PDB file of C-alpha atoms in Angstrom:
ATOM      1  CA  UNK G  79       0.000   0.000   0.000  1.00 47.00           C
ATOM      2  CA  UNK G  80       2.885   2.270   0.928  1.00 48.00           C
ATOM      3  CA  UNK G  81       3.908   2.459  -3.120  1.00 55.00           C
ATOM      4  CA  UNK G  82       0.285   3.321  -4.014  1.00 65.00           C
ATOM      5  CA  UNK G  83       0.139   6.426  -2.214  1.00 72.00           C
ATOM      6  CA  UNK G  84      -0.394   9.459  -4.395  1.00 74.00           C
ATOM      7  CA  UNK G  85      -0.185   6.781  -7.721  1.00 76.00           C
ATOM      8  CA  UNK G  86      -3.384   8.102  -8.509  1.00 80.00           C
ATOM      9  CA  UNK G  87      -3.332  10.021 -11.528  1.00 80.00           C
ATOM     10  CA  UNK G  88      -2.116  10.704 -15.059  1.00 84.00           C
ATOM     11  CA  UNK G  89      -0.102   7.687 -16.244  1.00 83.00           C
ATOM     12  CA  UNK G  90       3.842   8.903 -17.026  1.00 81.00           C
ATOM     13  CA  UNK G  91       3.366   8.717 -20.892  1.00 85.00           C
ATOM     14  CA  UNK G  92       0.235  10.746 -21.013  1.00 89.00           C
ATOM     15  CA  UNK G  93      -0.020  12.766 -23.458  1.00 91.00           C
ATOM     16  CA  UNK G  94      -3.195  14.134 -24.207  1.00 93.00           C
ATOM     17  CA  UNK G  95      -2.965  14.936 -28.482  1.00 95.00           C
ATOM     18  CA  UNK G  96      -0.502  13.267 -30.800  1.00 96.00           C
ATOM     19  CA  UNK G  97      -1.095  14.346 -34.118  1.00 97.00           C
ATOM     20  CA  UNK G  98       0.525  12.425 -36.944  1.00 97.00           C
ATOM     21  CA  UNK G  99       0.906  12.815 -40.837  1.00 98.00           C
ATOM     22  CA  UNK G 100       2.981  11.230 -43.240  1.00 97.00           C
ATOM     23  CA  UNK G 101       3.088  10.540 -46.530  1.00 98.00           C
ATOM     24  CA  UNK G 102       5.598  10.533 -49.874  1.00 97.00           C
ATOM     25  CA  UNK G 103       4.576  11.877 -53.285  1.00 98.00           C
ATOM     26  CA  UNK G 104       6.545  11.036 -56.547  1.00 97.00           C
ATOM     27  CA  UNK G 105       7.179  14.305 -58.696  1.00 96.00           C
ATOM     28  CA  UNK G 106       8.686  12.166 -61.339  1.00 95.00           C
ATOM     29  CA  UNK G 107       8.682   8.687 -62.265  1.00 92.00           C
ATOM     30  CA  UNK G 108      12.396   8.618 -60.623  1.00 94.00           C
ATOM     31  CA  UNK G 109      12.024  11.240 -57.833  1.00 97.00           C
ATOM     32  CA  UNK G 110      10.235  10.965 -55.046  1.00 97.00           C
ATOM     33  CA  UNK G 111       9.948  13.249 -51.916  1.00 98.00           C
ATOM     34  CA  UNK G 112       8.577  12.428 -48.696  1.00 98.00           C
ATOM     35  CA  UNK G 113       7.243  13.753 -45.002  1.00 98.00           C
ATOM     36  CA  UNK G 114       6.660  12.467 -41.249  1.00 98.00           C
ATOM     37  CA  UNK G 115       5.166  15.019 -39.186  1.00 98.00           C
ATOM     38  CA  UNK G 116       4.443  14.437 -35.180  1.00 97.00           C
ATOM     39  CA  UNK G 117       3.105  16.769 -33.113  1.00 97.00           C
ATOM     40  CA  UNK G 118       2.857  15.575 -29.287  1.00 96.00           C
ATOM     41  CA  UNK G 119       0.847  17.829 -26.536  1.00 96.00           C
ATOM     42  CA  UNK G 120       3.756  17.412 -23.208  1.00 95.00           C
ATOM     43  CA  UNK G 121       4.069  14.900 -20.374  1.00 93.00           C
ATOM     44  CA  UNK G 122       2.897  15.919 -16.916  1.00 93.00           C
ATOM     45  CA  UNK G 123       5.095  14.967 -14.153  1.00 91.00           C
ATOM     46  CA  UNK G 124       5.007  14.416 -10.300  1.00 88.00           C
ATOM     47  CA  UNK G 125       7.188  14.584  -7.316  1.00 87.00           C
ATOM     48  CA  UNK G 126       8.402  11.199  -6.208  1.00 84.00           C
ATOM     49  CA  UNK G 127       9.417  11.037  -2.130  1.00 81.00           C
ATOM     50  CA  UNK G 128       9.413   9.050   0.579  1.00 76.00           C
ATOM     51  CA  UNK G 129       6.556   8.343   2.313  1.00 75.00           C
ATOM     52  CA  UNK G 130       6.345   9.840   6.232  1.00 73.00           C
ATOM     53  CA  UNK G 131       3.955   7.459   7.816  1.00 69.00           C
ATOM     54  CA  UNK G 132       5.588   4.456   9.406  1.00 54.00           C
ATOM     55  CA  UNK G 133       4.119   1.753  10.488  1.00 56.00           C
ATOM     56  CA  UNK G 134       5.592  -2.118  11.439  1.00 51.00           C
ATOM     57  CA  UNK G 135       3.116  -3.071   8.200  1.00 56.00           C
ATOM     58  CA  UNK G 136       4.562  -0.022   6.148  1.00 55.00           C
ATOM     59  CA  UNK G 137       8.023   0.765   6.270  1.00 53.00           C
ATOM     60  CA  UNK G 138       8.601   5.011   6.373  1.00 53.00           C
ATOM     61  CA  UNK G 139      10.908   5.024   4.238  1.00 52.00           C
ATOM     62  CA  UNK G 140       9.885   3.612   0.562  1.00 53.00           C
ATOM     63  CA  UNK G 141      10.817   6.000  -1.765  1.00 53.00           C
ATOM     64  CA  UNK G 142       8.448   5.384  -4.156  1.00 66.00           C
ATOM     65  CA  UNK G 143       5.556   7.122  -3.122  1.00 76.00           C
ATOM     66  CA  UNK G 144       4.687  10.226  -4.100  1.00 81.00           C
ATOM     67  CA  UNK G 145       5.225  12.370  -1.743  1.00 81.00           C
ATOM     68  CA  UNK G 146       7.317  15.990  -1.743  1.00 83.00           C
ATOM     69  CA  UNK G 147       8.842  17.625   0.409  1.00 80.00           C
ATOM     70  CA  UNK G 148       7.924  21.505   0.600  1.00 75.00           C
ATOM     71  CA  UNK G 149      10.436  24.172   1.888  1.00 64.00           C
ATOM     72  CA  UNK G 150      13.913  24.416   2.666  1.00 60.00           C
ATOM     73  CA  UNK G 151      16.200  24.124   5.575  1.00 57.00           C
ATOM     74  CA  UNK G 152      14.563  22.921   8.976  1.00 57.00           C
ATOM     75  CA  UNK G 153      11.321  23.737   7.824  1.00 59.00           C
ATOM     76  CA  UNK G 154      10.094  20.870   5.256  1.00 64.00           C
ATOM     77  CA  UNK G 155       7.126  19.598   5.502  1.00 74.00           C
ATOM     78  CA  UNK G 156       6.626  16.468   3.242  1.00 79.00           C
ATOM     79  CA  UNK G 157       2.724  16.526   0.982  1.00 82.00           C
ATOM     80  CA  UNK G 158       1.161  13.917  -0.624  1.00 84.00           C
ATOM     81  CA  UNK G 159       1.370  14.911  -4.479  1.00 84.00           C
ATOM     82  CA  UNK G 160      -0.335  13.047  -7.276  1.00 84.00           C
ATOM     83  CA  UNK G 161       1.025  11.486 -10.451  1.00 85.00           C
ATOM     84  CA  UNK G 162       1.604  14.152 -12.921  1.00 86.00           C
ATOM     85  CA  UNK G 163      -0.060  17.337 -10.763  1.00 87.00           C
ATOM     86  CA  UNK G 164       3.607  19.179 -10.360  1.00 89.00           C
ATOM     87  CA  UNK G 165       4.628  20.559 -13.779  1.00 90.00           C
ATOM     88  CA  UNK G 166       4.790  19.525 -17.611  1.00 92.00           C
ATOM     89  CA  UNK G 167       7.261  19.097 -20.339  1.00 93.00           C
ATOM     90  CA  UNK G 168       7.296  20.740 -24.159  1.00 94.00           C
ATOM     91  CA  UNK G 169       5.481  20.160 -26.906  1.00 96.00           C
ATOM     92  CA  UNK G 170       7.279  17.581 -29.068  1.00 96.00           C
ATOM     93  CA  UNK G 171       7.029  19.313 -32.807  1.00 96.00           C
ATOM     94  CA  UNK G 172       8.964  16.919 -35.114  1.00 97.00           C
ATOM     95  CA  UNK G 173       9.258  17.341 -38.684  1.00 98.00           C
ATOM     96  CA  UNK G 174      11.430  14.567 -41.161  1.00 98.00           C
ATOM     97  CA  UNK G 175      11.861  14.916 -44.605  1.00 98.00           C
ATOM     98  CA  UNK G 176      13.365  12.881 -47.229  1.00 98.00           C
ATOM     99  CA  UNK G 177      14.336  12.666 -50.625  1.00 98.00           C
ATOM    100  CA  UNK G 178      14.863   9.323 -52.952  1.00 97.00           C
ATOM    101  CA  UNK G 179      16.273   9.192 -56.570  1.00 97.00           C
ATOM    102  CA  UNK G 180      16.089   6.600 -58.765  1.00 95.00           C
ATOM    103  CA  UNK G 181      18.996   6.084 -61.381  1.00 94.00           C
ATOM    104  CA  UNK G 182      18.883   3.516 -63.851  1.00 90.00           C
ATOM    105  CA  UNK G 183      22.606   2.055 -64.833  1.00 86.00           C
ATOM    106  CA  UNK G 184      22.965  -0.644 -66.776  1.00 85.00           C
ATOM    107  CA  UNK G 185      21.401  -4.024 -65.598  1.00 85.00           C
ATOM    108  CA  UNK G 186      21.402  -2.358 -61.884  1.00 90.00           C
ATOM    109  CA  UNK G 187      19.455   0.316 -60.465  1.00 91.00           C
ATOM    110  CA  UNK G 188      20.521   3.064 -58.445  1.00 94.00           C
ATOM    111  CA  UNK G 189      18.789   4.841 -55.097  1.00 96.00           C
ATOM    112  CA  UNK G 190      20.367   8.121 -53.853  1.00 97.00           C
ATOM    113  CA  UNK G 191      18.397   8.848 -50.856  1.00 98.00           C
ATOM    114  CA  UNK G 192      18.466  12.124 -48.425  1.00 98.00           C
ATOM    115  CA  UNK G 193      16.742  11.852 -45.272  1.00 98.00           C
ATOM    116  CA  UNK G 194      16.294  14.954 -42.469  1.00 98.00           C
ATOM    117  CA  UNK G 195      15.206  14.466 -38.989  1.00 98.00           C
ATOM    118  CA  UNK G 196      13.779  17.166 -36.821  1.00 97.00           C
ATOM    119  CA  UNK G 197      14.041  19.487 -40.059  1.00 97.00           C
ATOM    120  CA  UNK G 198      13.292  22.492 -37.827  1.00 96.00           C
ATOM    121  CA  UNK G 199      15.940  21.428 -34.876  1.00 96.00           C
ATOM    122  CA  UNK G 200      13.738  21.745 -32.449  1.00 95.00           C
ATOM    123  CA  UNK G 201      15.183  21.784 -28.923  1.00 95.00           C
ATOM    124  CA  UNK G 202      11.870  20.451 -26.696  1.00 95.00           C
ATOM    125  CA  UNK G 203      12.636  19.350 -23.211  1.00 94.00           C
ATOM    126  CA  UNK G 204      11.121  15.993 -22.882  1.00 93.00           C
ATOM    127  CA  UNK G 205      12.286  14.358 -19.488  1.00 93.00           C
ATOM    128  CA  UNK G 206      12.911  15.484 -16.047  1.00 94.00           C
ATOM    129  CA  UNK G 207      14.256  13.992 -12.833  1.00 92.00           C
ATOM    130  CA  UNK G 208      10.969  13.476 -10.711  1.00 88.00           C
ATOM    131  CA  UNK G 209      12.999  12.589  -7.711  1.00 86.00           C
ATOM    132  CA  UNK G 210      11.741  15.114  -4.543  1.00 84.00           C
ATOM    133  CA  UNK G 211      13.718  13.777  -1.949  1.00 81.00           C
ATOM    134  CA  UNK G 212      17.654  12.322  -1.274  1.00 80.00           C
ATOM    135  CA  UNK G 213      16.093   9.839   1.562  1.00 72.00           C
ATOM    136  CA  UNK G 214      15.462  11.329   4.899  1.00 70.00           C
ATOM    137  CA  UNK G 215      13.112  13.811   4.073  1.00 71.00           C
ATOM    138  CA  UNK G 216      15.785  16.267   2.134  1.00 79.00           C
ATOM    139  CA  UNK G 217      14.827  18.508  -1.153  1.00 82.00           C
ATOM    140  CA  UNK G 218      16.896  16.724  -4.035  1.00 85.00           C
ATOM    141  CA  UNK G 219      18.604  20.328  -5.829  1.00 88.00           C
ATOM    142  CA  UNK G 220      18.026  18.353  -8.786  1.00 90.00           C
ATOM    143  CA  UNK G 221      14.413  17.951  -8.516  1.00 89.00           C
ATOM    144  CA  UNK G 222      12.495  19.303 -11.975  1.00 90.00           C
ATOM    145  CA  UNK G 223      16.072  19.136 -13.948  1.00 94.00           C
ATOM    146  CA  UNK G 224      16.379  18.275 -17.759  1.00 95.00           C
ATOM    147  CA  UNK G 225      17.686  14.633 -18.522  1.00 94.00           C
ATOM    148  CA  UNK G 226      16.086  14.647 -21.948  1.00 94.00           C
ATOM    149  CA  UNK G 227      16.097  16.755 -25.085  1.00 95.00           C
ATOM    150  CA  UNK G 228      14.404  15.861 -28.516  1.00 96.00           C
ATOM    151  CA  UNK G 229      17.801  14.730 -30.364  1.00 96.00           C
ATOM    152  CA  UNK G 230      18.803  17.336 -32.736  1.00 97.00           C
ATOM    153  CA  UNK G 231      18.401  17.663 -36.209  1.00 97.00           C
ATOM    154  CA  UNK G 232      20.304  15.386 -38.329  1.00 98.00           C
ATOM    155  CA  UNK G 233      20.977  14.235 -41.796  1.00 98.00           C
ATOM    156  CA  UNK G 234      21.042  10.732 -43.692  1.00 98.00           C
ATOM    157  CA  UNK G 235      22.730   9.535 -46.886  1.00 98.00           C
ATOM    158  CA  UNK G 236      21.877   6.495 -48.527  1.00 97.00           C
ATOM    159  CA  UNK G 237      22.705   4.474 -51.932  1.00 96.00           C
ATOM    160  CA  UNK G 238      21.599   1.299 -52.629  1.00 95.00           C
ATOM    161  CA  UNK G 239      21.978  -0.967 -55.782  1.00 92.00           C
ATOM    162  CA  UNK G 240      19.515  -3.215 -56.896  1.00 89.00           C
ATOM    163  CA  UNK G 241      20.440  -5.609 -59.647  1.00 85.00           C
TER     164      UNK G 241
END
């Protein structure tokens, strides 16, 4: 019961609109350009802490419940918190593009290919360190810090042979 407390809640991939669209179009017989476009609403996150009530049933210190502890110094008093209720990510905007050429040598068949990810280089902050406490009822300094970023753009060359 002690891990349950607070667990009420968004789940920790909500997200509450993903929008997708893709598709490729061939502007010649031997070109063809393409798209993958996701659009993600953020991720709410919590505060996970120890949990103060002790019991011989339910140990005090389990911490995976979510509970946070509030102030600074010797004045920190430790709330209940539900899943996802404490602050919320970015908006994941991710555009790829890609380009494929066709080239027809001599008994073989050529593909030149050019693919972009995250086109627009978006920079969304996706993760963050839910951790409230260090154990013992102490603020953790790194509580609500970036540990992931939407990977930056990037660029892809391909050629394949087909014979």
């Amino acid at each position: 019961r002690a891990t349950l407390d607070g667990a009420y809640g968004l789940l920790p991939n909500h997200r509450e609109h993903k929008f997708k669209l893709f598709g490729a179009y061939a502007v010649m017989p031997e070109l063809v350009v393409g798209t993958n476009v996701r659009v993600e609403s953020p991720r709410y996150f919590g505060c996970i802490g120890n949990n103060p009530t002790a019991s011989s049933s339910r140990p005090a210190l389990t911490n995976s419940a979510w509970y946070c502890p509030q102030g600074a110094g010797g004045d920190v008093n430790t709330i209940l918190t539900p899943r996802g209720s404490q602050f919320e990510g970015d908006w994941l905007t991710q555009i790829d593009l890609s380009v494929r050429y066709n080239l027809d040598l001599v008994g073989t068949t050529a593909t030149f290919s050019l693919d972009v990810f995250n086109a627009l280089n978006q920079k969304a902050e996706l993760d963050f360190d839910e951790t409230g406490d260090l154990g013992g009822f102490v603020p953790d300094p790194n509580f609500g810090n970036v540990t992931s970023y939407q990977s930056p753009r990037s660029v892809r060359l391909g050629i394949a042979f087909r014979y």
